[in-house]
Every structure is written in structure tokens, then in C-alpha cells.
Short mmCIF file of C-alpha atoms in Angstrom, two decimals:
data_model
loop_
_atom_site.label_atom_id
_atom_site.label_comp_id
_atom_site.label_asym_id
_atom_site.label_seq_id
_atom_site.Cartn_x
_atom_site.Cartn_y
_atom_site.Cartn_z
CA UNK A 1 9.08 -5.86 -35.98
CA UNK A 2 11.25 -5.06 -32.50
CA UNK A 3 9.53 -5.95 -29.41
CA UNK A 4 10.59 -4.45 -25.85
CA UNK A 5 8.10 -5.19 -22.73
CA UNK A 6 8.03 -2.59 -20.74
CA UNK A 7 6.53 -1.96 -16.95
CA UNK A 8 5.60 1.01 -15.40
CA UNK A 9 7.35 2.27 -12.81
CA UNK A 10 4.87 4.59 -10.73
CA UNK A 11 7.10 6.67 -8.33
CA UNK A 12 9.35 6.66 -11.28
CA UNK A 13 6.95 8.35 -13.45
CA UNK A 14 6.94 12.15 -14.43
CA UNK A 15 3.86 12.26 -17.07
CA UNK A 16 3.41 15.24 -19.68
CA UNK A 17 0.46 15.08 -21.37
CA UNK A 18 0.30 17.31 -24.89
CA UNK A 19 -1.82 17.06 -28.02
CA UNK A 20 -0.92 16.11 -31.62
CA UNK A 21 -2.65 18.25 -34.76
CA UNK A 22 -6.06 16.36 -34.47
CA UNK A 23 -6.11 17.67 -30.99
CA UNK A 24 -6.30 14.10 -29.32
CA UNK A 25 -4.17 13.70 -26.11
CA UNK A 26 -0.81 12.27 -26.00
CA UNK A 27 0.99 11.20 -22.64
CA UNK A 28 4.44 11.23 -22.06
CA UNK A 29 6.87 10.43 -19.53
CA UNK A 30 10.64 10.58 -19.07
CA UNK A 31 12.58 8.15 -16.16
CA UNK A 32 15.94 9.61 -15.36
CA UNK A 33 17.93 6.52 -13.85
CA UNK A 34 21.33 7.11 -12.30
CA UNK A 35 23.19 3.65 -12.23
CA UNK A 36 26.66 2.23 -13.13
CA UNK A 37 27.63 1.13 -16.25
CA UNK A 38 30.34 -1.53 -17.07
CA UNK A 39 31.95 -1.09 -20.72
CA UNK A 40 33.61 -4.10 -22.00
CA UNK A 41 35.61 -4.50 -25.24
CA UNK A 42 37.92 -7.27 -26.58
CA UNK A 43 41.35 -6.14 -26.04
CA UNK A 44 41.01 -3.58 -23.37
CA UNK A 45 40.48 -3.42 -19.56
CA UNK A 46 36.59 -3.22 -18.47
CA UNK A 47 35.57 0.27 -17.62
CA UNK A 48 33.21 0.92 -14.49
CA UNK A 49 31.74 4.05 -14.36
CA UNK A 50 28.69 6.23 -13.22
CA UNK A 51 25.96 6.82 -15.92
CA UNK A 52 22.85 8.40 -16.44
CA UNK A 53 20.37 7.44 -18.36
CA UNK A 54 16.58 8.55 -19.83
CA UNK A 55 13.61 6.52 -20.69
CA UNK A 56 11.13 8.37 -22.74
CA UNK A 57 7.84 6.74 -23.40
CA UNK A 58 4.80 7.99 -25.21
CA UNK A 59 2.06 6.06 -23.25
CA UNK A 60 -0.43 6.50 -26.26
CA UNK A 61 1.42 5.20 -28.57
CA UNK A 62 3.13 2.58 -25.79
CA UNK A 63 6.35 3.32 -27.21
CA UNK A 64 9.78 4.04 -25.27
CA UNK A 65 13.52 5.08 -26.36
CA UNK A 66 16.73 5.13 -24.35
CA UNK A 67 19.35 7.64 -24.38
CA UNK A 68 22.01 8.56 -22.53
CA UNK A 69 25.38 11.35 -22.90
CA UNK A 70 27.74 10.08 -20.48
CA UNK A 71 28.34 6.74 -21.42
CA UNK A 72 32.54 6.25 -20.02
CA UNK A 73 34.25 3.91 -22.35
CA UNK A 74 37.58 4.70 -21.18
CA UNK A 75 38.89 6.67 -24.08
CA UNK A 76 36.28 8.75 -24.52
CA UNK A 77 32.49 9.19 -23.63
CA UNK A 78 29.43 8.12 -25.58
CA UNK A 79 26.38 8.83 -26.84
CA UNK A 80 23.45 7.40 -27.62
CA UNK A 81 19.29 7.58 -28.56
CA UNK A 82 17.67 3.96 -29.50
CA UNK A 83 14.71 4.66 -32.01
CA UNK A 84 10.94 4.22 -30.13
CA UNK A 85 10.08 0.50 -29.59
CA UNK A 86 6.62 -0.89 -28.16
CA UNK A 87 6.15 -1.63 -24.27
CA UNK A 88 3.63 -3.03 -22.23
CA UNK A 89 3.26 -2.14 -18.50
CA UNK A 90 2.58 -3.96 -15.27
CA UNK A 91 3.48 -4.68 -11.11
CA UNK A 92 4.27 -7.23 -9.03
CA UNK A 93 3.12 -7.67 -5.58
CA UNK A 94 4.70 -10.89 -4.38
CA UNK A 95 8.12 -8.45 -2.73
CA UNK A 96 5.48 -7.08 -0.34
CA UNK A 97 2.07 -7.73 1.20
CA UNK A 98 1.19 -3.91 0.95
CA UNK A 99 1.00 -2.85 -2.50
CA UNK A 100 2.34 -3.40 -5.76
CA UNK A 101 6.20 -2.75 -7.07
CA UNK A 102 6.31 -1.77 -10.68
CA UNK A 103 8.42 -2.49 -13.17
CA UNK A 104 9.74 -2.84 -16.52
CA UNK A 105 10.85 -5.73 -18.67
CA UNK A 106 12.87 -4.42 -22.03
CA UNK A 107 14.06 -7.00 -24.96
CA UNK A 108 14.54 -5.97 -28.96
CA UNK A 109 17.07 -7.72 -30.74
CA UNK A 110 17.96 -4.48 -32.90
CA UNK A 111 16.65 -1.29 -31.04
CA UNK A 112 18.34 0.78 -33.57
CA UNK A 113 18.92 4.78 -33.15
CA UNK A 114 22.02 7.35 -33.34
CA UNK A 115 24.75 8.38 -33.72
CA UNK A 116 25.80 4.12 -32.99
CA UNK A 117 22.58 1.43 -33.27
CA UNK A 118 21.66 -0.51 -30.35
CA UNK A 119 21.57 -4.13 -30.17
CA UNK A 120 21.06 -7.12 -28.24
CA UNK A 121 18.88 -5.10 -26.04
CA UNK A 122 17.94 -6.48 -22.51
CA UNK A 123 16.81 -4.54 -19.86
CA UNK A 124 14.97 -4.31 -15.95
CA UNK A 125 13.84 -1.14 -14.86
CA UNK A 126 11.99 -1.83 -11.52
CA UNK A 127 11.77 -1.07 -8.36
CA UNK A 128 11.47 -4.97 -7.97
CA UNK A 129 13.94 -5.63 -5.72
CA UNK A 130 14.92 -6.39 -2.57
CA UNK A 131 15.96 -2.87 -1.96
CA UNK A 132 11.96 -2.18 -1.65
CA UNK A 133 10.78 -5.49 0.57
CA UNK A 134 9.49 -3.09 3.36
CA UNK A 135 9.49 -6.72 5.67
CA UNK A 136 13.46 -7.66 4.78
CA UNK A 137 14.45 -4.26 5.13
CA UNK A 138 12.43 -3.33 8.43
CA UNK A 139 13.50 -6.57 9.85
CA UNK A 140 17.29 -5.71 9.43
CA UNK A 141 16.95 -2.08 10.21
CA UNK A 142 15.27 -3.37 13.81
CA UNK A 143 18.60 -5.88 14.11
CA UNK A 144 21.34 -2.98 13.14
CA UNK A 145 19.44 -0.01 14.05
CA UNK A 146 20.73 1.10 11.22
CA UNK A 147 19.88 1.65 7.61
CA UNK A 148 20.82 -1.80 5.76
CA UNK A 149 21.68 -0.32 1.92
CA UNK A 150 22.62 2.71 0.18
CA UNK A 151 19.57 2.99 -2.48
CA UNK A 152 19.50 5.41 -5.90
CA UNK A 153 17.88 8.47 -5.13
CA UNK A 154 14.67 7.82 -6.42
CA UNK A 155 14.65 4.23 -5.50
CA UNK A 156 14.65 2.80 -9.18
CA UNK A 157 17.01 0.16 -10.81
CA UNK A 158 18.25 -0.90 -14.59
CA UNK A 159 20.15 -3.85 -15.38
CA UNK A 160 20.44 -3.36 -19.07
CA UNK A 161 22.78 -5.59 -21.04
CA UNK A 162 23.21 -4.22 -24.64
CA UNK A 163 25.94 -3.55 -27.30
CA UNK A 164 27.62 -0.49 -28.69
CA UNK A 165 29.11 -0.83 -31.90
CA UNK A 166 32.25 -2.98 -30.28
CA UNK A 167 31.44 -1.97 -26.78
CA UNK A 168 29.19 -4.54 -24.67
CA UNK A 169 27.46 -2.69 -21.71
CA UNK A 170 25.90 -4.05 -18.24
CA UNK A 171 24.53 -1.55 -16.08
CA UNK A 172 24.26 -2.65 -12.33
CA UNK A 173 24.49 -1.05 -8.62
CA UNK A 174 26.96 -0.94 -6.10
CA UNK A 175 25.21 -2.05 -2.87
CA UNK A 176 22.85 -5.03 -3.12
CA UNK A 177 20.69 -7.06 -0.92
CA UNK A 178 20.68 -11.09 -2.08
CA UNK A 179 18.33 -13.08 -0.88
CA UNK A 180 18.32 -16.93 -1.98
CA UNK A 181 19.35 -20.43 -0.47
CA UNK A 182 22.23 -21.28 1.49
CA UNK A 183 23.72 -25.18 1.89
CA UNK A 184 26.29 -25.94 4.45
CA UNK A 185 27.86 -29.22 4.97
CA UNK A 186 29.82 -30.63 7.93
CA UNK A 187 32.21 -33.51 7.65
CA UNK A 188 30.41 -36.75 8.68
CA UNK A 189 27.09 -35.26 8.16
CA UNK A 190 25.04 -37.26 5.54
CA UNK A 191 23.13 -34.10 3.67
CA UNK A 192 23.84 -30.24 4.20
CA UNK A 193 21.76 -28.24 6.07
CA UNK A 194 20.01 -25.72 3.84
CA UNK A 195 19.01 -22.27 5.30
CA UNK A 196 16.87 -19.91 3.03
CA UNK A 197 16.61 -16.53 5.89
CA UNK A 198 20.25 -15.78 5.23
CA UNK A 199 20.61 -12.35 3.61
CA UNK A 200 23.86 -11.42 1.88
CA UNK A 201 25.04 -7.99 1.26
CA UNK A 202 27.67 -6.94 -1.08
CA UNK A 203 29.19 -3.06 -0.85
CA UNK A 204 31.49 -2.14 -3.89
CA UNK A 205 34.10 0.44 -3.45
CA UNK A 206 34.10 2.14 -6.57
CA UNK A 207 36.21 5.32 -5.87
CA UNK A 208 40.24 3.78 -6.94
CA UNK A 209 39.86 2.82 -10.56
CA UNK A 210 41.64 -0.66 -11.25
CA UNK A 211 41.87 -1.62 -7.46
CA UNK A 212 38.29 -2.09 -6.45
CA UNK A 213 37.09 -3.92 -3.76
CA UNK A 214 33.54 -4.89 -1.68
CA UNK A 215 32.58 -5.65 1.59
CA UNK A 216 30.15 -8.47 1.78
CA UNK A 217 28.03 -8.83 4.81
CA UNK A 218 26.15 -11.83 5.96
CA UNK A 219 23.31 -11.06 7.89
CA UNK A 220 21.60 -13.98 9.77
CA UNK A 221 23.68 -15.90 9.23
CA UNK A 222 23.07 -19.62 10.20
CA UNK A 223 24.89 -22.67 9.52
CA UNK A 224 24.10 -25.70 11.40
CA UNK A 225 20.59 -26.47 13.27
CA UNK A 226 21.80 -25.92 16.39
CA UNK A 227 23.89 -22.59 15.94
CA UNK A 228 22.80 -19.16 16.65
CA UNK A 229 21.85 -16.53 13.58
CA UNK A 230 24.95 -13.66 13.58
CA UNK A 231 25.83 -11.18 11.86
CA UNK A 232 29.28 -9.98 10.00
CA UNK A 233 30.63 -8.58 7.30
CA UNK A 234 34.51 -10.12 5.41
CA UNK A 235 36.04 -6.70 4.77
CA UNK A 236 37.61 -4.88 1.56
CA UNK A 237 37.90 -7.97 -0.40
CA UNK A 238 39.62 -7.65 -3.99
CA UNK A 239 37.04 -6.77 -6.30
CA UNK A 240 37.13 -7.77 -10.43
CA UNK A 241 35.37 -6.83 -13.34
CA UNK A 242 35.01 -8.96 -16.76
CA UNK A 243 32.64 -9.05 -20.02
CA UNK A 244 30.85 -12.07 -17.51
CA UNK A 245 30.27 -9.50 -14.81
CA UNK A 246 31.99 -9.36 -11.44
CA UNK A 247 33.88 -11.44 -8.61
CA UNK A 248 34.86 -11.23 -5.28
CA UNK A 249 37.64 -13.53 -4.33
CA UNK A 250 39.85 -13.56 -1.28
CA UNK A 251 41.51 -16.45 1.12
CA UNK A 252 42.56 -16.37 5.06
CA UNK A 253 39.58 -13.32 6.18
CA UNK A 254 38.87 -13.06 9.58
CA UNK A 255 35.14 -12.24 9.80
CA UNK A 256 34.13 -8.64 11.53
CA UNK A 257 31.46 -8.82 13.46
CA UNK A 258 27.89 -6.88 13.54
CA UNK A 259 27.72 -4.39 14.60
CA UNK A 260 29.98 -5.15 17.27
CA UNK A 261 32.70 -4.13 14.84
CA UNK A 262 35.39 -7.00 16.22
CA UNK A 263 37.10 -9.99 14.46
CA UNK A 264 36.27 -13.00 15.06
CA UNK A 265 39.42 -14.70 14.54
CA UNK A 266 37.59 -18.73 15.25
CA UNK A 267 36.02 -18.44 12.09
CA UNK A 268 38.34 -17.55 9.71
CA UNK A 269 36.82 -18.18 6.41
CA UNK A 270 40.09 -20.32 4.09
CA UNK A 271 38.47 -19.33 0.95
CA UNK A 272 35.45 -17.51 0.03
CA UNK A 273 34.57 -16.23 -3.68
CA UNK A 274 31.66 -15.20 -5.39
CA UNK A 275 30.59 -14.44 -8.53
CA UNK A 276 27.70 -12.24 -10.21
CA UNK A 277 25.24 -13.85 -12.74
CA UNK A 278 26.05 -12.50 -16.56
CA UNK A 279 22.79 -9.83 -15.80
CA UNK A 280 24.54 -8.77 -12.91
CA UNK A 281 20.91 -8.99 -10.98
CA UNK A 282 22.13 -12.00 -8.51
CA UNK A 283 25.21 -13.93 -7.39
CA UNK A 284 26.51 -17.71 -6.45
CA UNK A 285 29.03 -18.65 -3.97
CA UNK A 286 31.05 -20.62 -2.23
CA UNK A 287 33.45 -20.47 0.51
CA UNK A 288 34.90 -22.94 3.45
CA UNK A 289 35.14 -21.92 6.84
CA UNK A 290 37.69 -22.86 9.63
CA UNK A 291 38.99 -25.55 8.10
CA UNK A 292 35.36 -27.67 8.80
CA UNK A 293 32.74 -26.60 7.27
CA UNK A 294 31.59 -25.74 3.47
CA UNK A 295 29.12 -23.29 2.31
CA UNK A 296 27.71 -22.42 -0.83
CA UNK A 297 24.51 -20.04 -2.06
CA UNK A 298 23.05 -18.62 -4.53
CA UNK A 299 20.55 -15.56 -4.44
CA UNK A 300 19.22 -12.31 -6.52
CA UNK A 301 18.52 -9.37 -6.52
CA UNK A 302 16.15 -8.29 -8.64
CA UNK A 303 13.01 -9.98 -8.39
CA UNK A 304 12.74 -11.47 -12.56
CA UNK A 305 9.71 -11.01 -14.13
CA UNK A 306 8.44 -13.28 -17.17
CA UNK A 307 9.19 -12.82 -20.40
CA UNK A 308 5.90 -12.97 -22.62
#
């Protein structure tokens, strides 16, 4: 039988409730998500594009299906509807002190439907991240005085992985908040200094098909014991795509700083590159700095939930 786990999302939520012929109540609920889908297949370029997609679930029979009419594949646009497959539902409160964030955890091996099947089905739809931590994002709107991250309308995420007939498809967005731990290591020093309050940003430009790039912001950013926490941002860095996910990769950028808006010309970073994990939900990187020091991190995201 095909399993999916799937978590409620309650600001997500529009419920219809209706009745079958024996008159006992059925709920409902369709999720419109507006995301970005990248469209891989062997032989061609990747293809990033905007897509929107529905979850309908029938919460009496916990049972959802996926659909979508816009899916860009480069040559065309496609369509899909997976057949109904069993959810559960549930939150998780450990993003923020207040109340609970809900979510959804998707996985089916064959989730099946028309006019193409759908297969190798794996998907997050939350508001899990760390685009709803009301503490990181209050703390850094108090530092910018400014609005940290451009958010989907209704506040909701996928990152879906899942294949198409010979098209394999990761859905992600375009501005993310990573949070995660940082090592930096001096020459001479015996062990790196590890920092876990630094917050990395990365903006994708999305608008010039086949030359994206990102801005990726560091915001307190500290890399020695005795150095002050700044903020800056390396600036329209060249931005790939792959069947893997993403990278950023770029030598000899002068930091900008935040929001100060100059460069800062001491700390020119030799190297920097970083690259997305295959879910597209966090990131690792590394990069040297000034011709001293190293750094390297790794953060998410998307705050994972168990599979069961």
C-alpha cells in the first residue's frame, strides 16, 4: 500500500465540509502553494521556474493528492494529479516558544495519477522554518530595521522532490534564512572557533534565465572570540542549477557592508562557495577570507521532521 505522512498546516487550511449519500460529514481542504520548481532531465539544461501547486485532502478519509497545471519543463508545460494517498497530521513547537508551527511530511514510493504517474515522492509542506521563528526574525528586524526575507504570500513552504516520467523535480524558494554551525580557523591556532548565532541569508535572482545569480548575506557574523558580530552581504554572485540542486561560487568579493551599504575592501573573501543539500531545504560552505582565515558551515532551512 503507498504511505505519505502528512501535517497540517493551520493558516494554510481552507476546510469544506460536505456529506456523502449516507449523509455522514466529509471534510475537505485544498492548500494552494506558490513555490519554484527546478526540472531536471538527462541531456538538457535544468529549468527554474515559478509553479503552483494544490494539495487536496479529505480529512475523513485522511487522504491527500497533488496537482498542479503549470509545471515549466522548458519545452513545454505539464500537468499533473497524483491519485489520493493516506496522511497523518501534526506541529512542532521547538521554532518558537509561543505556539505551534504545522506541518506536513509526504513520502510514497509510487503516488500514481494522470495524465504521467508520480514517483519517488518526497515532500515538506510546513510552515517549519526559519522564515516563522518570531525570535530570529524579530531579532534581525530590530538590527536592520528592516524586514529580513521576502516570504510566500501565505507564509507556507514545499520542498517536494519527485519524478515525472523522465523529468526529476525539486521545488524550493528563492530567499532563505540558514541557521546552523559555523567553524573558523586561524593559522597557528590549535582548534577552530565554532560560532552557532551566525545567520546566513541567500537571495536568488531569478528574473535572466541561464545567468542567475544570489546575494548571500551574513548576519552576525563572528569569527574569532575576540571580534565584533557584523553584518554584510557578498553581492550578485554566479548562481548554478544541477539535478543535485544549486551552488553559489565566486573568488576575489569584496564584502558590502550592513546596512551601511559600503565595501569593505580588508576582508576580501579569496574564495567562497556553497552548495544546497539534494532537498534543497539547507546548505554547506566554505570560503577563506583575506588570505588568513578559513571558514566553513553548514545550516537549514527547514526545520526536518521525523519520518515514522
Amino acid at each position: 500500500m503507498k504511505k505519505i505522512a502528512l501535517l497540517a498546516c493551520g493558516a494554510l487550511i481552507m476546510g469544506v465540509t460536505s456529506c456523502n449519500k449516507e449523509s455522514e460529514p466529509i471534510n475537505t481542504q485544498t492548500i494552494t502553494i506558490e513555490t519554484y520548481s527546478l526540472v531536471s532531465k538527462s541531456g538538457a539544461a535544468p529549468v527554474v521556474a515559478p509553479t503552483t501547486y494544490k494539495y487536496y485532502s479529505n480529512l475523513t478519509a485522511m487522504t491527500t493528492q497533488i496537482s498542479t497545471e503549470d509545471l515549466s519543463t522548458g519545452t513545454g508545460v505539464q500537468k499533473f494529479q497524483t491519485d489520493m494517498i493516506p496522511f497523518i497530521y501534526g506541529y512542532n513547537i521547538s521554532i518558537d516558544k509561543e505556539k505551534g508551527h504545522p506541518f506536513r511530511f509526504m513520502k510514497a514510493a509510487d503516488a500514481g495519477g494522470t495524465p504521467t504517474p508520480v514517483t519517488k515522492l518526497r515532500c515538506d509542506l510546513t510552515e517549519c522554518t526559519n522564515a516563522n521563528n518570531k525570535t530570529l526574525i524579530g531579532s534581525l528586524e530590530n538590527q536592520l530595521k528592516a524586514n529580513p526575507l521576502l516570504v510566500p504570500a501565505n507564509k507556507g513552504y514545499s520542498f517536494m522532490q519527485y519524478t515525472l516520467g523522465e523529468y526529476d523535480v525539486k521545488t524550493f524558494w528563492p530567499d532563505m534564512l540558514y541557521t546552523g554551525l559555523t567553524m573558523t580557523q586561524y593559522p597557528g591556532d590549535g582548534s577552530p572557533y565554532e560560532n552557532e548565532n551566525i545567520t546566513y541569508r541567500v537571495k536568488m535572482n531569478l528574473s535572466k534565465a541561464g545567468n542567475y545569480t544570489a546575494d548571500v548575506f551574513f548576519y552576525n557574523a563572528k569569527f574569532a572570540e575576540k571580534a565584533p558580530a557584523v553584518n554584510f552581504v557578498l553581492k550578485d554572485l554566479p548562481l548554478k542549477f544541477s539535478l543535485m540542486g544549486f551552488e553559489i561560487s565566486a573568488q576575489n568579493v569584496d564584502p558590502v557592508m550592513v546596512p551601511e551599504n559600503t565595501p569593505n575592501t580588508r576582508f576580501r573573501f579569496d574564495s567562497f562557495k556553497l552548495l544546497s543539500t539534494p532537498g534543497m531545504e539547507g546548505m554547506t560552505c566554505r570560503y577563506k577570507v583575506a588570505g588568513i582565515y578559513e571558514g566553513e558551515a553548514s545550516g537549514m532551512f527547514l526545520y526536518p521532521v521525523q519520518e515514522k
